[in-house]
Coordinates of C-alpha atoms in Angstrom, one line a residue:
H294 CA 9.4 56.2 -52.0
L295 CA 12.5 57.8 -52.5
C296 CA 10.9 59.9 -55.1
A297 CA 8.1 60.8 -53.1
L298 CA 10.4 61.9 -50.2
S299 CA 12.5 63.9 -52.4
R300 CA 9.6 65.6 -54.1
L301 CA 8.3 66.4 -50.4
I302 CA 11.5 68.0 -49.4
V303 CA 11.4 70.4 -52.7
T304 CA 8.1 71.5 -52.2
K305 CA 8.8 72.3 -48.5
R306 CA 12.0 74.1 -49.6
L307 CA 9.9 76.3 -52.4
H308 CA 7.1 77.1 -49.7
H309 CA 9.9 78.0 -47.2
F310 CA 11.5 80.2 -50.1
L311 CA 8.2 81.6 -51.0
D312 CA 7.1 82.6 -47.7
D313 CA 10.7 84.2 -47.4
T314 CA 10.1 86.5 -50.4
T315 CA 6.7 87.2 -49.7
A316 CA 8.1 88.8 -46.0
I317 CA 10.4 90.7 -48.1
C318 CA 7.9 91.9 -50.1
E319 CA 5.7 92.9 -47.3
Y320 CA 8.4 95.7 -46.4
P321 CA 9.7 97.2 -49.5
M322 CA 12.9 99.4 -49.7
T323 CA 11.5 102.6 -51.6
K324 CA 13.8 105.3 -53.4
A325 CA 11.4 108.1 -52.6
S326 CA 12.2 110.3 -49.6
V327 CA 12.2 113.6 -48.0
L328 CA 14.6 116.2 -47.3
I329 CA 14.6 118.0 -43.7
A330 CA 16.6 120.7 -43.7
T331 CA 17.3 123.9 -41.1
L332 CA 17.3 127.3 -42.6
G333 CA 18.9 130.3 -41.1
G334 CA 20.1 133.1 -43.4
Q335 CA 21.8 131.2 -46.2
P336 CA 19.1 129.6 -48.5
Q337 CA 21.7 128.1 -51.0
V338 CA 21.9 125.5 -48.2
V339 CA 18.8 124.1 -49.1
T340 CA 19.1 124.0 -53.1
F341 CA 23.0 122.8 -52.8
A342 CA 21.9 120.0 -50.6
L343 CA 18.9 118.9 -52.6
D344 CA 21.0 119.2 -55.7
A345 CA 23.5 116.9 -54.3
L346 CA 20.8 114.3 -53.5
L347 CA 19.3 114.3 -56.9
A348 CA 22.5 113.8 -58.7
Q349 CA 23.1 111.0 -56.4
N350 CA 19.8 109.7 -58.3
E351 CA 17.7 110.1 -54.6
E352 CA 13.9 110.7 -55.5
I353 CA 13.2 113.8 -53.1
T354 CA 9.2 114.3 -53.1
A355 CA 9.4 116.9 -50.4
V356 CA 11.1 119.3 -48.3
Y357 CA 10.8 120.3 -45.0
V358 CA 12.5 123.6 -43.9
I359 CA 12.7 124.3 -40.0
H360 CA 13.0 127.8 -39.4
L361 CA 12.8 130.9 -36.7
S362 CA 10.6 133.6 -36.7
L363 CA 10.0 135.5 -39.9
D364 CA 10.5 138.6 -37.8
N365 CA 14.1 137.9 -38.3
L366 CA 15.0 139.7 -41.5
R367 CA 17.7 137.2 -42.8
T368 CA 15.7 134.6 -42.3
R369 CA 12.7 136.0 -44.4
Q370 CA 14.6 136.7 -47.1
A371 CA 16.0 133.2 -47.3
L372 CA 12.6 131.4 -47.0
T373 CA 11.3 133.7 -49.7
R374 CA 14.4 132.7 -51.9
V375 CA 13.9 129.1 -51.5
Q376 CA 10.5 129.4 -52.2
Q377 CA 11.3 130.8 -55.5
E378 CA 12.7 127.6 -56.4
F379 CA 9.5 125.6 -56.0
A380 CA 7.0 127.3 -58.1
G381 CA 4.3 125.2 -58.5
D382 CA 5.5 122.4 -56.0
Q383 CA 8.2 121.9 -58.9
Y384 CA 12.0 121.6 -58.4
A385 CA 14.3 121.7 -61.6
G386 CA 11.2 120.2 -63.5
R387 CA 10.6 117.5 -60.7
R388 CA 7.5 117.1 -58.8
C389 CA 8.4 118.3 -55.2
R390 CA 6.9 120.2 -52.9
L391 CA 8.4 122.5 -50.5
R392 CA 6.5 122.9 -46.6
R393 CA 8.0 125.3 -44.0
V394 CA 7.4 124.1 -40.4
P395 CA 8.2 127.3 -38.1
I396 CA 9.4 126.7 -34.2
L397 CA 6.6 127.9 -32.3
L398 CA 6.6 128.7 -28.6
A399 CA 3.1 128.8 -26.7
G400 CA 2.1 129.1 -30.2
A401 CA 4.0 132.1 -31.7
P402 CA 6.8 132.0 -33.6
L403 CA 10.3 131.7 -31.8
A404 CA 12.4 134.4 -32.2
D405 CA 15.8 132.7 -31.0
I406 CA 16.9 129.9 -28.9
H407 CA 18.1 132.1 -26.0
D408 CA 17.1 129.8 -22.9
E409 CA 15.6 126.6 -21.9
A410 CA 12.2 127.0 -23.2
G411 CA 13.2 127.9 -26.6
A412 CA 15.4 125.0 -26.6
E413 CA 12.5 122.8 -25.9
A414 CA 10.3 124.1 -28.0
T415 CA 12.9 123.5 -31.0
G416 CA 13.0 120.0 -29.6
Q417 CA 9.6 119.5 -29.8
T418 CA 8.9 120.7 -33.4
M419 CA 11.9 118.3 -34.3
R420 CA 10.6 115.3 -32.5
T421 CA 7.2 115.9 -34.0
L422 CA 8.2 116.4 -37.5
L423 CA 10.3 113.5 -37.6
G424 CA 7.8 111.2 -35.6
D425 CA 5.2 112.3 -38.1
L426 CA 7.1 111.3 -41.1
K427 CA 8.5 108.4 -39.7
R428 CA 4.8 107.1 -39.1
D429 CA 3.7 108.1 -42.5
G430 CA 6.5 105.5 -43.7
E431 CA 9.0 108.1 -45.2
R432 CA 12.5 107.5 -45.3
L433 CA 14.5 110.9 -44.3
H434 CA 17.4 113.0 -45.3
L435 CA 18.5 115.6 -42.8
C436 CA 20.8 118.2 -43.6
L437 CA 21.2 120.3 -40.8
S438 CA 24.1 122.9 -42.0
G439 CA 21.6 126.0 -41.9
G440 CA 20.3 128.0 -39.3
R441 CA 21.5 128.2 -35.3
R442 CA 23.7 125.3 -34.1
M443 CA 21.6 124.6 -31.4
M444 CA 18.8 123.6 -34.1
A445 CA 21.1 121.2 -35.2
L446 CA 22.0 119.5 -32.2
L447 CA 18.4 119.2 -31.2
A448 CA 17.4 117.4 -34.7
L449 CA 20.5 115.2 -34.2
S450 CA 18.9 114.2 -30.8
A451 CA 15.4 113.7 -32.4
A452 CA 17.1 111.8 -35.0
A453 CA 18.5 109.1 -32.7
L454 CA 15.4 108.5 -30.9
L455 CA 13.2 108.3 -34.0
C456 CA 15.0 107.6 -37.2
D457 CA 15.9 104.0 -38.7
H458 CA 19.1 102.4 -40.7
Q459 CA 17.0 103.7 -44.2
D460 CA 17.6 107.3 -43.1
R461 CA 20.7 109.5 -43.5
I462 CA 22.0 112.8 -41.8
W463 CA 24.2 114.9 -43.9
H464 CA 27.0 117.5 -43.5
L465 CA 27.1 120.2 -46.5
Y466 CA 30.5 121.1 -47.4
T467 CA 31.0 124.1 -49.1
P468 CA 34.7 125.5 -50.2
D469 CA 35.4 128.9 -49.0
A470 CA 35.6 130.6 -52.3
V471 CA 31.9 129.0 -52.9
R472 CA 30.8 130.1 -49.6
Q473 CA 31.6 133.7 -50.2
Q474 CA 30.3 133.8 -53.9
A475 CA 27.0 132.1 -52.6
A476 CA 26.3 133.8 -49.6
G477 CA 22.9 135.5 -49.0
G478 CA 21.5 133.3 -51.9
A479 CA 23.6 135.3 -54.4
L480 CA 24.3 131.6 -55.9
M481 CA 21.4 128.9 -55.4
H482 CA 23.1 126.2 -57.6
V483 CA 26.9 125.4 -58.7
A484 CA 28.3 122.5 -60.9
P485 CA 29.9 119.6 -59.6
A486 CA 33.2 120.9 -60.0
A487 CA 32.6 123.6 -57.4
G488 CA 33.2 121.0 -54.8
V489 CA 30.2 121.3 -52.8
Q490 CA 29.3 117.7 -51.3
L491 CA 27.2 116.0 -48.8
I492 CA 29.4 114.2 -45.8
Q493 CA 27.3 111.5 -44.6
T494 CA 27.4 111.9 -40.6
P495 CA 27.6 108.6 -38.5
I496 CA 24.3 108.3 -36.3
V497 CA 23.4 105.0 -34.4
P498 CA 19.3 105.2 -33.8
W499 CA 18.2 104.4 -29.9
G500 CA 15.3 102.5 -31.8

C-alpha cells in the first residue's frame, strides 16, 4: 500500500509539472521583435539604434519609422536616406522590412505639432501603431530620439498604456563629436568604439 501511495504521489507531481510546462509553452518568449523609431532630419538615429540592437543579438524583423509631412525637406531627405539602407527588404544582409508611418490629421500629412489638434493626431497615430503591433503579438523596441520632442512624449504615453514588460524603450546616446560628424546622415553606421549606445528608459506599463 505504501508503494502504491508513493507511485500515486509521484504520478500526481509529474502531471502537475507537465501541466505547468504546457502552460509555459503556450506563451513562448520570442526573440523576434520590431523597432519603432521617430524620425526628423537625422536619419542616422534609426540605423544607429538598429545597429546597437543587432549587436545585442536582437532579431529585428521590421522597422517602423514615424514621421511628419514629407513637405519638410529635411524629413523627406532623412526618410530617403533611411530607405536606401533597406533595399529589397534587407538590412546588412538580414531580412528586415522598413515601413513608414506618416502622422495624419483629417487624412492629410501633419506638417508640424503646433496645437492640440496636431498633438491629438500624433497621439492617435502612436496608439494605433502600438495597439496593432501588440495585437499581432509583437515584441517592441522604441527609440524616440529622433523628430520633435512632442512625438517622443506622446509615444511614451502610448507605450505606458499599451506596452508590457517584454517591450523596451531606448534613448540613443551619441557623443557630441560623432553627432557632428554624422549630422544629416553623413554617417549612417559607426564602429562600437565610437561610443554610440542605447540607454534603456524605465517605464511601468499601466496595463
